[in-house]
Coordinates of C-alpha atoms in Angstrom, one line a residue:
Chain A
X1 CA 108.3 108.2 107.0
X2 CA 106.8 111.8 106.9
X3 CA 106.4 114.4 104.4
X4 CA 107.8 117.9 104.6
X5 CA 107.1 120.9 102.5
X6 CA 110.0 123.1 102.0
X7 CA 110.9 126.4 100.4
X8 CA 112.9 126.0 97.2
X9 CA 114.6 128.4 94.8
X10 CA 114.6 126.9 91.3
X11 CA 115.8 127.9 87.7
X12 CA 113.2 128.0 85.1
X13 CA 114.9 127.7 81.7
X14 CA 113.5 128.8 78.5
X15 CA 112.2 125.4 77.5
X16 CA 110.1 125.2 80.6
X17 CA 112.4 122.9 82.7
X18 CA 112.5 123.4 86.3
X19 CA 115.8 122.8 88.2
X20 CA 116.1 123.3 91.9
X21 CA 119.1 125.4 92.9
X22 CA 118.6 125.6 96.6
X23 CA 116.3 125.0 99.6
X24 CA 115.6 126.3 103.2
X25 CA 115.0 124.2 106.3
X26 CA 112.6 125.3 108.9
X27 CA 115.7 126.2 111.2
X28 CA 116.5 129.1 108.8
X29 CA 119.5 127.3 107.1
X30 CA 119.9 127.1 103.5
X31 CA 121.3 124.2 101.6
X32 CA 122.6 124.6 98.0
X33 CA 122.0 121.5 95.5
X34 CA 125.5 120.8 94.1
X35 CA 123.9 118.5 91.2
X36 CA 120.9 117.2 89.8
X37 CA 121.4 113.6 89.1
X38 CA 117.9 112.4 87.7
X39 CA 114.5 113.9 87.0
X40 CA 111.6 111.5 86.6
X41 CA 107.8 111.3 87.6
X42 CA 107.8 109.1 90.7
X43 CA 105.3 108.4 93.5
X44 CA 106.5 108.9 97.0
X45 CA 104.8 105.8 98.8
X46 CA 106.7 106.9 102.1
X47 CA 105.5 110.5 102.2
X48 CA 102.2 110.1 100.1
X49 CA 101.8 111.5 96.8
X50 CA 103.5 111.9 93.5
X51 CA 105.3 114.5 91.6
X52 CA 108.5 115.1 89.6
X53 CA 111.3 113.5 91.6
X54 CA 114.7 115.2 91.4
X55 CA 117.7 113.0 92.6
X56 CA 120.0 115.7 94.2
X57 CA 123.5 115.7 95.5
X58 CA 123.6 117.7 98.7
X59 CA 126.5 118.0 101.0
X60 CA 127.9 114.9 99.5
X61 CA 124.9 113.0 99.7
X62 CA 121.8 111.8 97.4
X63 CA 118.7 113.1 98.4
X64 CA 115.2 112.9 96.7
X65 CA 113.5 116.3 96.2
X66 CA 109.7 116.1 94.9
X67 CA 107.9 118.8 93.1
X68 CA 104.0 117.9 93.4
X69 CA 102.6 119.5 90.2
X70 CA 99.2 119.3 91.6
X71 CA 99.6 121.4 94.7
X72 CA 102.8 123.2 93.1
X73 CA 104.6 122.4 96.3
X74 CA 107.9 121.1 96.8
X75 CA 108.5 118.2 99.6
X76 CA 110.9 115.6 101.0
X77 CA 110.4 112.4 102.8
X78 CA 111.8 112.4 106.4
X79 CA 112.0 109.8 109.0
X80 CA 108.8 109.6 111.5
X81 CA 111.5 110.2 114.3
X82 CA 113.1 112.8 112.5
X83 CA 112.4 115.6 114.9
X84 CA 113.1 113.6 117.9
X85 CA 116.6 112.7 116.9
X86 CA 117.3 116.0 115.3
Chain B
X1 CA 95.3 91.9 60.5
X2 CA 94.6 91.1 64.0
X3 CA 94.2 93.9 66.2
X4 CA 96.2 94.5 69.6
X5 CA 93.7 96.4 71.9
X6 CA 94.5 97.1 75.7
X7 CA 92.1 98.0 78.1
X8 CA 93.6 99.5 81.2
X9 CA 91.4 100.1 84.1
X10 CA 92.8 101.9 87.4
X11 CA 91.9 99.7 90.7
X12 CA 89.8 101.2 93.2
X13 CA 90.7 104.6 91.8
X14 CA 89.3 107.2 94.0
X15 CA 90.2 105.0 97.1
X16 CA 93.8 104.4 95.7
X17 CA 94.5 108.0 95.0
X18 CA 93.1 108.8 98.6
X19 CA 95.6 106.2 100.2
X20 CA 98.6 107.4 98.2
X21 CA 98.0 110.9 99.9
X22 CA 97.2 109.2 103.3
X23 CA 99.9 106.4 103.9
X24 CA 98.7 106.0 107.5
X25 CA 95.5 104.4 105.8
X26 CA 97.4 102.0 103.6
X27 CA 96.6 98.9 105.4
X28 CA 93.2 99.9 106.8
X29 CA 89.8 99.4 104.9
X30 CA 88.8 102.8 103.3
X31 CA 85.8 104.2 101.6
X32 CA 85.4 107.6 99.6
X33 CA 81.9 108.7 100.5
X34 CA 79.9 111.9 100.1
X35 CA 79.0 114.1 102.9
X36 CA 76.2 112.8 105.1
X37 CA 75.1 116.2 106.3
X38 CA 74.4 117.1 102.9
X39 CA 72.6 113.5 102.4
X40 CA 75.3 112.5 100.0
X41 CA 76.3 109.9 102.3
X42 CA 76.9 106.9 100.0
X43 CA 80.1 104.7 99.3
X44 CA 81.7 106.2 96.0
X45 CA 84.6 104.0 96.2
X46 CA 86.2 101.4 98.5
X47 CA 89.4 99.7 99.1
X48 CA 89.9 95.8 98.6
X49 CA 89.8 95.2 102.2
X50 CA 86.4 96.7 102.6
X51 CA 85.4 94.9 99.4
X52 CA 86.1 91.7 100.7
X53 CA 83.9 92.4 103.6
X54 CA 81.0 93.0 101.3
X55 CA 80.8 97.1 100.9
X56 CA 79.6 98.1 97.7
X57 CA 79.7 101.1 95.8
X58 CA 76.2 102.9 96.4
X59 CA 75.9 101.4 100.0
X60 CA 74.7 103.9 102.6
X61 CA 77.4 104.8 105.1
X62 CA 75.5 103.0 107.9
X63 CA 75.4 99.9 106.0
X64 CA 79.1 100.1 105.2
X65 CA 79.9 100.7 108.8
X66 CA 77.7 97.7 109.7
X67 CA 79.6 95.4 107.2
X68 CA 83.1 96.8 108.2
X69 CA 83.0 98.2 111.4
X70 CA 86.9 99.4 111.1
X71 CA 86.2 101.3 107.9
X72 CA 87.5 104.8 107.5
X73 CA 85.5 107.1 105.3
X74 CA 87.3 110.0 103.5
X75 CA 86.0 112.8 101.7
X76 CA 86.3 113.0 97.5
X77 CA 88.7 115.3 96.1
X78 CA 87.5 115.4 92.6
X79 CA 90.1 117.6 91.1
X80 CA 92.8 115.3 92.3
X81 CA 91.3 112.3 90.5
X82 CA 90.8 114.4 87.3
X83 CA 94.8 115.1 87.8
X84 CA 95.5 111.4 87.9
X85 CA 93.3 110.5 85.3
X86 CA 95.0 113.1 83.0
X87 CA 98.5 111.5 84.2
X88 CA 97.7 108.1 83.4
X89 CA 96.5 109.3 79.9
X90 CA 99.5 111.1 79.1
X91 CA 101.5 107.8 79.8
X92 CA 99.0 105.7 77.5
X93 CA 99.5 108.6 74.8
X94 CA 103.4 107.9 74.9
X95 CA 102.6 104.6 73.3
X96 CA 99.7 105.2 70.8
X97 CA 97.7 108.1 69.5
X98 CA 94.5 105.9 69.7
X99 CA 93.4 106.1 73.3
X100 CA 89.9 106.2 74.1
X101 CA 88.8 107.1 77.6
X102 CA 85.8 105.3 79.0
X103 CA 85.0 107.1 82.3
X104 CA 87.8 108.6 84.3
X105 CA 89.7 105.5 85.3
X106 CA 89.4 103.5 82.1
X107 CA 91.0 103.6 78.6
X108 CA 91.1 101.5 75.6
X109 CA 94.7 101.7 73.6
X110 CA 95.0 100.5 70.0
X111 CA 98.4 99.1 69.8
X112 CA 97.8 97.5 66.5
X113 CA 101.3 97.0 64.3
X114 CA 103.5 98.2 67.0
X115 CA 105.0 94.6 67.9
X116 CA 107.9 95.2 66.1
X117 CA 108.6 98.6 67.8
X118 CA 107.4 98.1 71.6
X119 CA 107.0 94.4 71.7
X120 CA 103.5 92.4 71.9
X121 CA 100.4 93.4 73.7
X122 CA 101.2 91.7 77.1
X123 CA 104.7 93.3 77.0
X124 CA 103.3 96.8 76.4
X125 CA 100.8 96.3 79.1
X126 CA 103.1 95.1 81.6
X127 CA 105.4 98.1 80.9
X128 CA 102.6 100.6 81.3
X129 CA 101.3 98.8 84.5
X130 CA 104.8 99.0 86.1
X131 CA 105.2 102.6 84.8
X132 CA 101.7 103.7 86.5
X133 CA 102.8 101.9 89.6
X134 CA 106.0 103.5 90.0
X135 CA 105.3 107.0 88.6
X136 CA 101.6 107.4 90.1
X137 CA 101.6 105.2 92.9
X138 CA 98.6 103.4 92.1
X139 CA 97.5 100.0 90.4
X140 CA 96.0 99.1 87.1
X141 CA 94.8 95.9 85.8
X142 CA 95.1 95.6 82.0
X143 CA 93.3 93.3 79.4
X144 CA 94.9 92.6 76.2
X145 CA 92.6 91.0 73.3
X146 CA 92.0 91.5 69.4
X147 CA 88.9 93.5 70.3
X148 CA 87.5 96.3 72.8
X149 CA 85.0 94.0 74.3
X150 CA 87.4 91.1 75.2
X151 CA 90.0 93.6 76.3
X152 CA 87.5 95.1 78.7
X153 CA 86.5 91.7 79.7
X154 CA 90.3 90.8 80.3
X155 CA 90.8 93.7 82.5
X156 CA 87.9 92.7 84.9
X157 CA 89.0 89.2 84.8
X158 CA 92.0 89.7 87.1
X159 CA 92.4 92.3 89.7
X160 CA 94.3 94.3 91.1
X161 CA 97.7 94.6 89.3
X162 CA 97.5 92.0 86.6
X163 CA 97.7 91.6 83.0
X164 CA 95.2 89.1 81.3
X165 CA 95.5 88.2 77.6
X166 CA 92.6 86.8 75.6
X167 CA 94.0 85.8 72.4
X168 CA 92.0 85.2 69.0
X169 CA 93.0 81.5 69.1
X170 CA 91.3 80.0 72.0
X171 CA 89.1 82.9 73.0
X172 CA 86.1 80.5 73.3
X173 CA 87.7 78.4 75.7
X174 CA 88.6 81.5 78.0
X175 CA 85.5 83.7 77.4
X176 CA 82.6 81.4 76.8
X177 CA 82.5 79.8 80.5
X178 CA 82.3 83.1 82.1
X179 CA 79.0 84.5 83.4
X180 CA 77.0 86.4 80.9
X181 CA 76.9 89.5 83.3
X182 CA 80.7 90.0 82.8
X183 CA 80.0 91.2 79.4
X184 CA 80.2 95.0 78.9
X185 CA 76.5 96.3 78.8
X186 CA 74.9 93.3 80.3
X187 CA 73.5 94.8 83.2
X188 CA 70.9 93.6 86.1
X189 CA 67.9 93.9 83.7
X190 CA 69.4 92.1 80.8
X191 CA 71.1 89.5 82.9
X192 CA 67.4 88.5 84.4
X193 CA 65.7 88.6 80.8
X194 CA 68.5 86.2 79.6
X195 CA 68.3 84.2 82.8
X196 CA 64.7 83.6 82.1
X197 CA 65.7 82.1 78.7
X198 CA 68.1 79.9 80.4
X199 CA 71.4 81.9 79.1
X200 CA 73.6 81.9 81.9
X201 CA 77.2 82.1 80.3
X202 CA 78.8 84.1 77.4
X203 CA 78.9 80.7 75.6
X204 CA 75.1 80.2 75.7
X205 CA 74.7 83.5 74.5
X206 CA 76.8 82.9 71.4
X207 CA 75.6 79.8 70.4
X208 CA 72.2 81.0 70.5
X209 CA 70.5 81.8 67.2
X210 CA 71.2 85.5 66.4
X211 CA 67.5 86.3 65.5
X212 CA 66.1 84.8 68.8
X213 CA 68.5 87.0 70.9
X214 CA 67.3 90.2 68.6
X215 CA 63.6 89.0 69.4
X216 CA 64.3 89.0 73.2
X217 CA 66.3 92.2 73.5
X218 CA 66.0 94.2 70.2
X219 CA 68.7 95.7 68.6
X220 CA 71.0 95.6 71.7
X221 CA 70.5 91.8 71.8
X222 CA 72.0 91.6 68.5
X223 CA 74.9 93.7 69.6
X224 CA 75.6 91.6 72.6
X225 CA 75.4 88.4 70.3
X226 CA 78.1 89.8 68.2
X227 CA 80.1 90.7 71.3
X228 CA 79.8 87.1 72.6
X229 CA 81.1 85.7 69.3
X230 CA 84.2 87.9 69.0
X231 CA 82.8 90.1 66.4
X232 CA 83.1 93.5 67.8
X233 CA 84.9 95.7 65.2
X234 CA 84.6 99.2 66.7
X235 CA 87.7 101.3 66.5
X236 CA 89.4 103.0 69.4
X237 CA 89.0 106.5 69.0
X238 CA 92.0 108.8 68.4
X239 CA 93.3 110.8 71.4
X240 CA 91.5 114.1 71.8
X241 CA 88.6 113.3 69.4
X242 CA 85.6 114.9 70.9
X243 CA 82.6 112.5 71.0
X244 CA 79.1 113.8 70.0
X245 CA 77.3 114.9 72.9
X246 CA 73.8 113.3 73.1
X247 CA 72.2 115.1 76.2
X248 CA 73.4 117.3 78.7
X249 CA 71.9 117.2 82.5
X250 CA 72.2 118.2 86.1
X251 CA 70.8 116.4 89.2
X252 CA 71.2 117.0 92.9
X253 CA 70.1 115.4 96.0
X254 CA 68.9 118.2 98.2
X255 CA 70.1 118.9 101.9
X256 CA 66.5 118.7 103.1
X257 CA 63.3 117.6 101.4
X258 CA 61.4 120.0 99.3
X259 CA 57.4 120.0 99.8
X260 CA 56.1 123.3 98.3
X261 CA 56.5 124.4 94.7
X262 CA 58.1 127.7 95.9
X263 CA 61.1 125.8 97.0
X264 CA 61.2 123.3 94.1
X265 CA 61.0 126.2 91.5
X266 CA 64.4 127.5 92.9
X267 CA 66.2 124.2 92.5
X268 CA 64.6 123.7 89.1
X269 CA 65.8 127.0 88.2
X270 CA 69.4 126.7 89.5
X271 CA 69.7 123.4 87.4
X272 CA 67.9 124.8 84.3
X273 CA 70.6 127.6 84.2
X274 CA 73.3 125.3 84.5
X275 CA 72.2 123.0 81.7
X276 CA 71.5 126.0 79.6
X277 CA 74.7 127.7 80.2
X278 CA 76.5 124.3 79.5
X279 CA 74.3 124.0 76.3
X280 CA 75.4 127.4 75.0
X281 CA 78.9 126.4 76.0
X282 CA 78.9 123.7 73.6
X283 CA 77.1 125.7 71.0
X284 CA 73.8 123.5 71.1
X285 CA 70.2 123.6 71.5
X286 CA 67.6 121.4 72.7
X287 CA 64.5 120.2 71.7
X288 CA 63.2 117.9 74.5
X289 CA 63.6 118.6 78.2
X290 CA 63.5 116.0 80.8
X291 CA 63.3 116.1 84.2
X292 CA 63.7 113.2 87.1
X293 CA 62.4 113.4 90.5
X294 CA 63.1 111.4 93.6
X295 CA 60.8 111.0 96.5
X296 CA 61.4 110.0 99.8
X297 CA 60.8 106.4 99.2
X298 CA 63.9 106.6 96.8
X299 CA 62.0 105.7 93.5
X300 CA 63.0 107.6 90.7
X301 CA 60.8 108.9 88.0
X302 CA 61.7 110.6 84.5
X303 CA 59.2 112.5 82.5
X304 CA 59.9 114.5 79.3
X305 CA 58.4 116.9 76.7
X306 CA 58.9 118.6 73.5
X307 CA 59.8 122.3 73.4
X308 CA 57.7 124.2 70.4
X309 CA 61.2 125.3 69.0
X310 CA 64.6 124.3 70.0
X311 CA 66.2 126.5 72.5
X312 CA 68.9 126.9 74.8
X313 CA 67.9 129.7 77.5
X314 CA 67.2 128.9 81.0
X315 CA 63.6 130.3 81.0
X316 CA 62.3 128.1 78.1
X317 CA 64.1 125.0 79.9
X318 CA 62.7 126.1 83.4
X319 CA 59.3 126.5 82.1
X320 CA 59.2 123.1 80.5
X321 CA 60.5 121.3 83.4
X322 CA 58.2 123.1 85.9
X323 CA 55.1 122.2 83.5
X324 CA 56.4 118.5 83.6
X325 CA 56.7 118.5 87.2
X326 CA 53.3 120.1 87.9
X327 CA 51.7 117.3 85.5
X328 CA 53.5 114.2 86.9
X329 CA 54.2 115.0 90.6
X330 CA 51.8 115.2 93.1
X331 CA 51.8 118.8 95.0
X332 CA 52.8 118.3 98.6
X333 CA 54.8 115.2 98.3
X334 CA 58.3 115.7 99.5
X335 CA 61.1 115.6 96.9
X336 CA 64.7 114.3 97.8
X337 CA 66.5 114.7 94.4
X338 CA 65.6 116.7 91.2
X339 CA 67.1 116.6 87.8
X340 CA 66.9 118.4 84.5
X341 CA 68.0 117.1 81.2
X342 CA 68.3 118.6 77.7
X343 CA 67.9 116.3 75.1
X344 CA 67.6 116.0 71.3
X345 CA 70.4 118.2 70.6
X346 CA 71.4 120.1 67.7
X347 CA 74.0 122.7 66.6
X348 CA 73.0 126.2 67.3
X349 CA 74.4 127.5 64.2
X350 CA 71.3 127.4 61.7
X351 CA 68.4 129.3 63.4
X352 CA 65.1 129.7 61.8
X353 CA 64.2 133.3 61.8
X354 CA 60.5 133.9 62.4
X355 CA 58.0 136.7 63.1
X356 CA 56.0 134.5 65.6
X357 CA 56.0 136.3 68.9
X358 CA 56.9 132.9 70.7
X359 CA 60.0 132.6 68.7
X360 CA 61.0 136.0 68.8
X361 CA 60.8 136.0 72.7
X362 CA 62.8 132.7 72.8
X363 CA 65.5 134.2 70.9
X364 CA 65.6 137.4 72.7
X365 CA 66.0 135.3 76.0
X366 CA 69.0 133.7 74.3
X367 CA 70.6 137.1 73.4
X368 CA 70.2 138.0 77.0
X369 CA 71.7 135.1 78.5
X370 CA 74.7 135.2 76.0
X371 CA 75.3 138.6 77.6
X372 CA 74.8 137.2 81.0
X373 CA 77.3 134.2 80.2
X374 CA 79.8 136.7 79.3
X375 CA 79.3 138.8 82.5
X376 CA 79.4 135.6 84.8
X377 CA 82.7 134.5 83.1
X378 CA 84.3 138.0 83.8
X379 CA 82.7 138.7 87.3
X380 CA 81.7 135.3 88.9
X381 CA 78.3 133.7 89.0
X382 CA 76.7 135.9 91.4
X383 CA 77.0 139.3 89.5
X384 CA 73.5 138.5 87.7
X385 CA 71.1 136.5 89.6
X386 CA 67.3 136.0 89.2
X387 CA 65.0 137.3 92.0
X388 CA 63.8 133.8 92.7
X389 CA 67.1 132.9 94.0
X390 CA 67.1 135.7 96.8
X391 CA 64.0 134.1 98.2
X392 CA 66.1 131.1 99.7
X393 CA 69.8 131.6 99.6
X394 CA 70.2 128.2 100.8
X395 CA 68.9 126.5 98.2
X396 CA 70.1 129.0 95.5
X397 CA 73.7 128.7 96.4
X398 CA 73.9 125.2 95.0
X399 CA 76.2 125.5 92.2
X400 CA 75.7 122.1 90.3
X401 CA 78.9 123.1 87.6
X402 CA 81.3 123.5 90.4
X403 CA 80.1 121.1 93.3
X404 CA 80.6 118.1 91.2
X405 CA 82.9 118.6 88.1
X406 CA 83.1 114.9 87.5
X407 CA 79.7 114.0 87.9
X408 CA 78.7 116.9 85.4
X409 CA 81.2 115.3 83.2
X410 CA 79.8 111.9 83.6
X411 CA 76.4 113.2 83.0
X412 CA 77.2 114.5 79.5
X413 CA 76.0 111.2 77.8
X414 CA 77.9 110.7 74.7
X415 CA 78.1 108.8 71.8
X416 CA 80.8 108.1 69.2

């Protein structure tokens, strides 16, 4: 598994809570996050790192989106052969 | 009422954090090490695989490589470790307001009286252990006991990722057969003294007469005797409680050996300025200045001297440090590391006014340096510099405060 940093648009509410709304892949396509199902701090042993993990529903599938609060970057876990099968 | 104290210790802290961020190194022996080019090339932390092959903290890199040829050296990221340390403390603080850090990777937690609400000590320790593993991706070992000393002993007993309970009933069977060096504050020198007296286990120490141990080791001996018998009653400090600072110091290993006084003076000035700035930040002044010198034979000597009046300005500290160096170190002998420490600290709020020119001069220096602090805070460290710093920019670029933030923290000796 690898780590891929992505551009994210998020909603910052008045309580300081951050909810991702959509993100951009490196082919320029944007994807809307239909629903955030769970928010918790979690380590990503596959990609390497830790942060706030958002379980998101995107195009009918559940995906993890991480916000690393140390580097303030967003990332996702991708399989090692992701680009060869893409 | 019997207390419930937890001691949580992050296993191979620096190495675990580095491994988390480098999954490709997960099954390989790694060591976090300083930069060999700056002659900081020693092992700061190692993974279990390297530990098994005999690599120890403080080993030079060539020795570590000899013991473990496959070892991978990674550079330290102190800010990241501080971040992880804070994240772990945040988790601890969810369970109790009494969280006392002991270094970056260890904490004591007082869970007395929470059994009905959160479960017994072991249950809480296991919960915290699992949370740290899933949320931070590193492992901790936890000790649960009725005092801080045995809780620490428990967390060291079984590693990694384990909980050890040392209950009040039966602590003698558990603790007393262990080697005396396992007890907190029993270091190499104390172990040797005790060994000469045929004391090898904690039980043997506990069963020796209290006054006899005191006659061997002084006041510390008496404290160790109390620890061995389970009489430690020290409290776990409240979260956020500021410890009293005993001394403030900075030291550095230089990128090359310094020979002449001119070069040494620059480094002494850099260190003195850093110490003085930190003293003022804590609103303190010192009465004693201590220097530490390491020569090329790696022997470390320390000498200290008193100031005529307490001060917190770099000129006073520098002049005293230089005086100590000239008196105690042969000119021309190469210097590998240098350290300056301010001891005998007192609050800066009550200052004796005086017409004596020396006192007046010191107080004037302090006022000037207060202004310099403000300027440096606003415009950066280089906005005001002493002329001596321009004579060798290689040496004067050393920033003891920024280069090793954690080392600086650890060099603030504290006492509760």
